[in-house]
Coordinates of N, CA and C and ligand atoms in Angstrom, one line a residue:
X132 N 1.2 -0.8 0.0 CA 0.1 0.1 0.2 C 0.9 1.4 -0.1
X133 N 0.4 2.0 -1.0 CA 1.4 3.3 -1.4 C 1.1 4.6 -0.1
X134 N 1.9 5.5 0.3 CA 1.1 6.2 1.4 C -0.1 7.0 0.9
X135 N -0.3 7.4 -0.6 CA -1.3 7.9 -1.2 C -2.7 6.5 -0.9
X136 N -2.4 5.7 -1.1 CA -4.0 4.8 -0.5 C -4.1 4.5 0.8
X137 N -3.4 4.7 1.4 CA -3.4 4.2 2.7 C -4.4 5.7 3.6
X138 N -4.0 6.9 2.8 CA -3.7 8.4 3.4 C -6.0 8.0 2.8
X139 N -5.8 7.9 1.5 CA -7.8 8.1 1.2 C -8.1 6.5 1.6
X140 N -7.6 5.3 2.4 CA -8.3 4.6 3.2 C -8.9 5.1 4.2
X141 N -7.7 6.2 5.6 CA -8.0 6.7 6.2 C -9.3 7.7 6.1
X142 N -9.0 8.7 5.2 CA -9.9 9.3 4.8 C -11.5 8.6 4.9
X143 N -11.2 7.6 4.0 CA -12.8 6.9 3.6 C -13.1 6.3 4.9
X144 N -12.4 5.8 5.8 CA -12.6 5.3 7.4 C -13.8 6.4 8.2
X145 N -12.8 7.8 7.9 CA -13.1 8.7 8.8 C -14.5 8.9 8.6
X146 N -15.1 9.4 6.9 CA -16.2 9.7 6.4 C -17.4 8.2 6.7
X147 N -16.4 7.8 6.6 CA -18.0 6.5 7.2 C -18.3 6.5 8.1
X148 N -17.2 6.7 9.7 CA -17.5 6.9 11.2 C -18.6 7.9 11.3
X149 N -18.0 9.1 10.8 CA -18.8 10.0 10.7 C -20.2 9.8 10.2
X150 N -20.5 9.5 8.9 CA -21.9 8.9 8.8 C -22.7 7.7 9.5
X151 N -21.9 7.1 10.1 CA -22.5 6.1 11.3 C -23.1 6.7 12.3
X152 N -22.1 8.3 12.9 CA -22.5 8.8 14.3 C -23.7 9.9 13.7
X153 N -24.2 10.0 12.5 CA -25.1 10.7 12.1 C -26.0 10.3 11.9
X154 N -26.3 9.2 12.2 CA -27.5 8.0 11.9 C -28.7 8.2 12.6
X155 N -29.6 8.7 12.2 CA -30.4 8.6 13.2 C -31.1 7.2 13.6
X156 N -31.5 7.5 15.1 CA -31.9 7.0 16.0 C -33.8 6.9 15.8
X157 N -34.0 5.5 15.5 CA -35.4 5.2 15.2 C -36.1 4.0 16.8
X158 N -37.0 4.5 16.8 CA -37.3 3.7 18.7 C -38.8 3.9 18.6
X159 N -39.3 2.6 19.1 CA -40.7 2.1 19.4 C -41.5 2.5 18.1
X160 N -40.7 1.9 16.9 CA -41.8 1.8 15.6 C -43.4 0.7 16.3
X161 N -44.4 1.0 15.7 CA -45.2 0.2 15.7 C -46.2 0.4 15.1
X162 N -47.5 0.1 14.8 CA -48.6 -0.2 14.3 C -49.8 -1.0 14.6
X163 N -51.0 0.1 14.2 CA -52.3 -0.5 14.2 C -52.6 -2.3 14.2
X164 N -53.4 -2.6 14.5 CA -53.6 -4.0 13.8 C -54.8 -3.5 12.8
X165 N -55.0 -4.3 11.2 CA -56.2 -3.8 10.2 C -57.3 -4.8 10.5
X166 N -58.2 -4.5 10.3 CA -59.0 -5.6 9.6 C -59.1 -6.2 8.1
X167 N -59.6 -7.3 7.7 CA -59.4 -7.3 6.6 C -60.4 -6.3 5.6
X168 N -60.1 -6.4 4.7 CA -60.5 -5.2 3.7 C -59.7 -3.3 3.9
X169 N -59.6 -3.3 4.9 CA -58.4 -2.3 5.3 C -57.4 -2.1 4.1
X170 N -57.1 -0.5 3.6 CA -56.0 -0.5 2.8 C -55.5 0.0 3.3
X171 N -55.1 0.5 4.5 CA -54.1 1.5 4.6 C -53.8 1.7 6.3
X172 N -53.0 1.4 7.1 CA -52.7 1.5 8.5 C -51.8 2.7 8.7
X173 N -52.1 3.3 10.1 CA -50.5 4.3 10.7 C -49.6 3.6 11.0
X174 N -48.6 4.1 10.9 CA -47.5 3.7 11.5 C -46.8 4.9 12.3
X175 N -46.0 4.4 13.7 CA -45.7 5.4 14.6 C -44.3 5.4 14.9
X176 N -43.6 5.8 15.0 CA -42.1 6.0 15.8 C -41.0 7.2 16.1
X177 N -40.4 6.7 17.2 CA -39.7 8.3 17.5 C -38.5 8.5 16.9
X178 N -38.1 9.6 16.2 CA -36.6 9.5 15.7 C -35.7 10.7 16.4
X179 N -34.6 10.0 16.6 CA -33.5 11.4 16.7 C -32.5 11.5 16.3
X180 N -31.9 12.2 16.1 CA -30.5 12.5 15.4 C -29.5 13.2 15.9
X181 N -28.8 13.1 15.9 CA -27.4 13.8 16.2 C -27.0 14.8 15.3
X182 N -27.7 14.7 13.8 CA -27.7 16.0 12.9 C -29.1 16.2 12.8
X183 N -28.7 17.7 12.4 CA -30.2 18.0 11.3 C -30.6 17.1 10.5
X184 N -31.5 16.2 10.2 CA -32.1 15.6 9.1 C -33.4 16.2 8.4
X185 N -33.9 15.3 7.5 CA -35.1 15.1 7.4 C -35.6 14.0 6.3
X186 N -36.4 13.5 7.3 CA -37.4 11.9 7.0 C -38.5 12.5 5.7
X187 N -37.6 11.7 4.8 CA -38.3 12.5 3.5 C -39.4 10.7 2.9
X188 N -39.5 9.7 3.3 CA -40.2 8.3 2.7 C -39.7 7.1 3.4
X189 N -40.4 6.3 3.1 CA -40.0 4.8 3.3 C -41.1 3.9 2.4
X190 N -40.7 2.6 2.7 CA -41.3 1.2 2.0 C -41.3 0.5 3.0
X191 N -42.4 -0.4 2.8 CA -42.0 -1.8 3.2 C -42.9 -2.8 2.6
X192 N -42.4 -3.9 2.7 CA -43.1 -5.1 2.2 C -44.7 -5.8 1.9
X193 N -45.0 -4.9 3.1 CA -46.6 -5.4 3.3 C -46.9 -3.9 3.1
X194 N -46.6 -2.8 2.7 CA -47.8 -2.0 1.5 C -47.5 -1.7 0.6
X195 N -48.0 -1.5 -0.5 CA -47.5 -1.0 -1.8 C -46.9 0.4 -2.3
X196 N -47.3 1.1 -0.6 CA -46.5 2.7 -0.6 C -46.4 3.5 0.5
X197 N -45.6 4.1 1.1 CA -45.5 4.4 2.5 C -45.8 5.7 2.2
X198 N -46.7 6.9 2.6 CA -47.0 8.2 3.0 C -46.5 8.9 3.7
X199 N -46.1 9.8 4.0 CA -46.2 10.8 5.6 C -47.0 11.9 4.9
X200 N -48.0 11.6 6.5 CA -49.3 12.3 6.5 C -49.1 12.8 7.9
X201 N -49.3 14.2 7.9 CA -49.7 15.0 9.1 C -51.2 14.9 9.7
X202 N -51.8 15.3 10.6 CA -52.9 15.2 11.3 C -53.3 16.9 12.0
X203 N -54.5 16.9 11.2 CA -55.2 18.3 12.3 C -56.6 18.4 12.1
X204 N -56.3 19.5 13.3 CA -58.0 19.6 13.4 C -58.6 21.2 12.4
X205 N -59.5 20.6 11.4 CA -59.8 22.2 11.0 C -61.4 22.2 11.3
X206 N -61.5 23.1 12.0 CA -63.2 23.3 12.3 C -63.0 21.8 13.5
X207 N -64.1 21.6 12.9 CA -64.7 19.9 14.0 C -64.1 19.0 13.4
X208 N -63.1 19.2 12.7 CA -63.0 17.6 11.5 C -62.0 17.3 11.9
X209 N -61.3 16.4 12.0 CA -59.7 16.0 12.0 C -59.7 15.4 10.6
X210 N -58.2 16.4 10.0 CA -58.1 15.8 8.6 C -56.3 15.6 8.3
X211 N -56.5 14.1 7.6 CA -54.8 13.7 7.3 C -54.5 14.1 6.0
X212 N -53.5 14.6 5.7 CA -53.1 15.4 4.9 C -51.2 15.0 4.0
X213 N -50.9 14.4 3.2 CA -49.6 13.8 3.0 C -49.0 15.3 3.2
X214 N -47.5 15.1 3.3 CA -46.2 16.2 3.6 C -45.4 15.1 2.4
X215 N -44.2 16.4 1.9 CA -43.6 15.6 1.3 C -41.9 15.3 2.3
X216 N -42.2 16.1 3.4 CA -41.1 15.7 4.7 C -41.3 16.5 6.0
X217 N -41.0 15.5 6.9 CA -40.5 15.6 7.7 C -39.6 16.0 8.9
X218 N -39.2 17.2 8.9 CA -37.9 17.5 9.8 C -37.2 17.2 10.7
X219 N -36.5 16.9 11.4 CA -35.9 16.0 12.3 C -34.8 17.1 12.6
X220 N -35.1 18.0 13.5 CA -33.8 19.3 14.0 C -32.8 18.0 15.1
X221 N -31.5 18.7 15.0 CA -30.4 17.9 15.7 C -30.8 17.9 16.8
X222 N -30.5 16.9 17.6 CA -30.5 16.4 18.8 C -31.7 16.5 19.9
X223 N -32.7 16.6 18.7 CA -34.4 17.2 19.6 C -35.5 15.8 18.8
X224 N -35.7 15.0 19.7 CA -37.2 13.7 19.3 C -38.5 14.5 18.7
X225 N -38.3 13.5 17.4 CA -39.6 14.0 16.9 C -40.5 12.6 16.9
X226 N -41.8 13.0 17.2 CA -42.5 12.0 17.8 C -43.6 11.9 16.4
X227 N -43.7 10.5 15.8 CA -44.5 10.4 14.9 C -45.9 9.4 15.8
X228 N -46.8 9.9 15.8 CA -48.3 9.4 16.9 C -49.4 9.9 16.2
X229 N -50.2 8.9 17.0 CA -51.8 8.7 16.8 C -52.0 10.3 17.4
X230 N -52.9 11.2 16.0 CA -53.1 12.5 15.9 C -52.6 13.2 15.9
X231 N -51.0 13.2 14.7 CA -50.2 13.7 14.4 C -49.6 13.4 13.6
X232 N -48.3 13.7 12.9 CA -47.6 13.4 11.9 C -47.4 11.5 12.2
X233 N -47.7 11.3 11.0 CA -47.4 9.9 11.5 C -46.8 9.3 9.4
X234 N -47.0 8.0 9.6 CA -46.1 7.7 8.5 C -47.7 6.7 8.2
X235 N -48.0 6.7 6.7 CA -49.5 5.7 6.2 C -48.9 4.8 5.6
X236 N -49.2 3.9 5.8 CA -48.7 2.5 5.1 C -50.4 2.0 4.1
X237 N -49.7 2.4 2.5 CA -51.0 2.4 1.7 C -51.3 1.1 0.8
X238 N -52.2 1.0 0.9 CA -52.2 -0.4 -0.2 C -51.7 -1.7 0.6
X239 N -52.0 -2.0 1.8 CA -51.7 -3.3 2.3 C -52.0 -4.5 2.0
X240 N -51.2 -5.6 1.8 CA -51.0 -6.4 0.9 C -52.1 -7.4 1.7
X241 N -52.0 -7.6 3.4 CA -52.6 -8.4 3.9 C -52.9 -7.9 5.8
X242 N -54.3 -7.7 6.4 CA -54.2 -7.3 7.5 C -53.1 -7.1 8.2
X243 N -53.0 -6.3 9.2 CA -51.3 -6.7 10.4 C -52.6 -6.9 11.2
X244 N -52.2 -8.4 12.1 CA -52.4 -8.9 13.3 C -51.4 -8.4 14.7
X245 N -51.9 -8.1 15.7 CA -51.4 -7.7 16.7 C -50.2 -9.2 17.1
X246 N -49.2 -8.7 18.0 CA -48.0 -9.6 17.4 C -47.3 -9.7 16.5
X247 N -47.4 -9.3 15.1 CA -46.6 -9.6 13.7 C -45.6 -8.6 14.5
X248 N -44.3 -8.4 13.3 CA -43.7 -7.9 13.3 C -43.2 -7.5 11.8
X249 N -42.9 -6.7 11.0 CA -42.7 -6.4 10.0 C -41.5 -5.4 9.8
X250 N -40.8 -5.7 8.4 CA -40.0 -4.2 8.2 C -40.1 -3.1 7.2
X251 N -39.4 -2.0 7.9 CA -39.8 -1.5 7.7 C -38.6 0.0 7.3
X252 N -38.4 0.8 5.6 CA -37.1 0.8 5.4 C -37.5 2.2 5.5
X253 N -37.2 3.6 6.5 CA -37.3 5.1 5.9 C -36.2 5.7 5.5
X254 N -36.4 6.7 4.4 CA -35.9 6.8 4.2 C -35.4 8.6 4.2
X255 N -34.5 8.6 4.5 CA -33.7 10.2 5.2 C -32.6 11.1 3.8
X256 N -33.2 12.4 3.6 CA -32.1 13.0 3.0 C -30.9 12.9 3.4
X257 N -30.4 13.3 4.6 CA -29.0 13.2 4.8 C -28.1 11.6 5.2
X258 N -29.5 10.8 5.9 CA -28.8 9.7 6.6 C -29.3 8.4 4.8
X259 N -29.3 9.3 4.9 CA -30.5 7.6 3.7 C -31.2 6.8 4.0
X260 N -30.7 5.4 3.9 CA -32.4 4.8 4.7 C -31.9 4.2 5.6
X261 N -32.4 3.9 6.6 CA -32.9 3.1 7.8 C -33.7 2.0 7.9
X262 N -33.2 1.3 8.0 CA -33.9 0.0 8.4 C -34.6 -0.2 9.6
X263 N -36.2 -0.5 10.2 CA -36.5 -0.2 11.5 C -37.5 -1.9 11.5
X264 N -37.3 -2.2 12.5 CA -38.7 -3.3 12.7 C -40.2 -2.8 13.1
X265 N -41.2 -3.3 12.8 CA -42.8 -2.2 13.4 C -43.7 -3.7 14.3
X266 N -43.7 -3.1 15.3 CA -44.5 -3.7 16.0 C -45.8 -3.8 15.9
X267 N -46.8 -4.9 15.5 CA -48.4 -4.4 15.5 C -49.0 -4.6 16.8
X268 N -49.4 -3.9 17.3 CA -50.5 -3.7 18.7 C -50.6 -2.8 18.7
X269 N -52.0 -3.0 19.8 CA -53.2 -2.2 19.9 C -52.8 -0.8 20.7
X270 N -51.7 -0.6 21.2 CA -51.7 0.4 21.6 C -50.2 1.1 22.0
X271 N -49.8 2.3 21.7 CA -48.1 2.4 22.0 C -47.0 2.0 22.7
X272 N -46.1 2.2 22.4 CA -45.3 0.5 23.6 C -44.9 1.9 24.6
X273 N -44.4 1.9 25.7 CA -43.9 2.6 26.4 C -45.6 3.2 27.4
X274 N -46.4 2.7 26.8 CA -47.7 3.3 27.4 C -47.7 3.0 29.3
X275 N -49.0 3.6 30.0 CA -48.9 3.6 31.1 C -48.7 2.8 31.6
X276 N -49.3 1.4 31.2 CA -49.1 -0.1 32.3 C -48.0 -0.6 32.3
X277 N -47.3 -0.1 30.6 CA -45.9 -1.0 30.3 C -44.8 -0.2 31.2
X278 N -45.5 1.2 30.9 CA -44.0 1.9 31.9 C -43.7 2.3 33.6
X279 N -44.9 1.6 34.2 CA -45.1 1.1 35.4 C -43.7 0.1 35.7
X280 N -43.5 -0.7 35.2 CA -43.0 -1.7 35.1 C -41.1 -1.6 35.0
X281 N -41.1 -0.9 34.3 CA -39.8 -0.4 33.6 C -39.4 1.4 33.9
X282 N -39.2 1.5 34.8 CA -38.8 2.9 35.6 C -38.9 4.0 34.4
X283 N -40.5 4.7 34.5 CA -40.2 5.8 33.3 C -40.1 6.4 33.5
X284 N -39.5 7.4 32.4 CA -38.7 8.7 32.6 C -39.8 9.5 31.4
X285 N -39.8 10.6 31.4 CA -40.3 11.5 31.0 C -38.7 12.4 30.4
X286 N -39.3 13.4 29.0 CA -38.4 14.1 28.6 C -38.9 15.1 28.8
Ligands
CU74 CU1 -52.3 9.6 7.8

């Protein structure tokens, strides 16, 4: 190995290490069970990234496509709207949860059953693709009943 290639390798490793450190952390991904014939389901999770990034999409083998949605009260009506990105500020957790920002799994290939797990790939503007496992459950993980035994903490 010449000095030049060694230097190039060292630089590549440094870049790779930086990229790995900037990887967003995704936790508590869950989705609600769906009934036969239901074509879409919400996906919820928590994202925290050491550097500012933007969630721009996702994909999953269980769905034809994955959309990003916002939810807002307009008068007395709760409306969902597709958004083209969700900002993830540096070091600040972003929660995708029922009633707010969420993922929408469209064209579900089969019903989601409680207890099932399925893979989902999130796509970030800077970090690229981040794979996560989604758990199908009737309530958010870390809910009250669950938190009691686990030394729950609030942010
Ligand atoms: Cu939605």
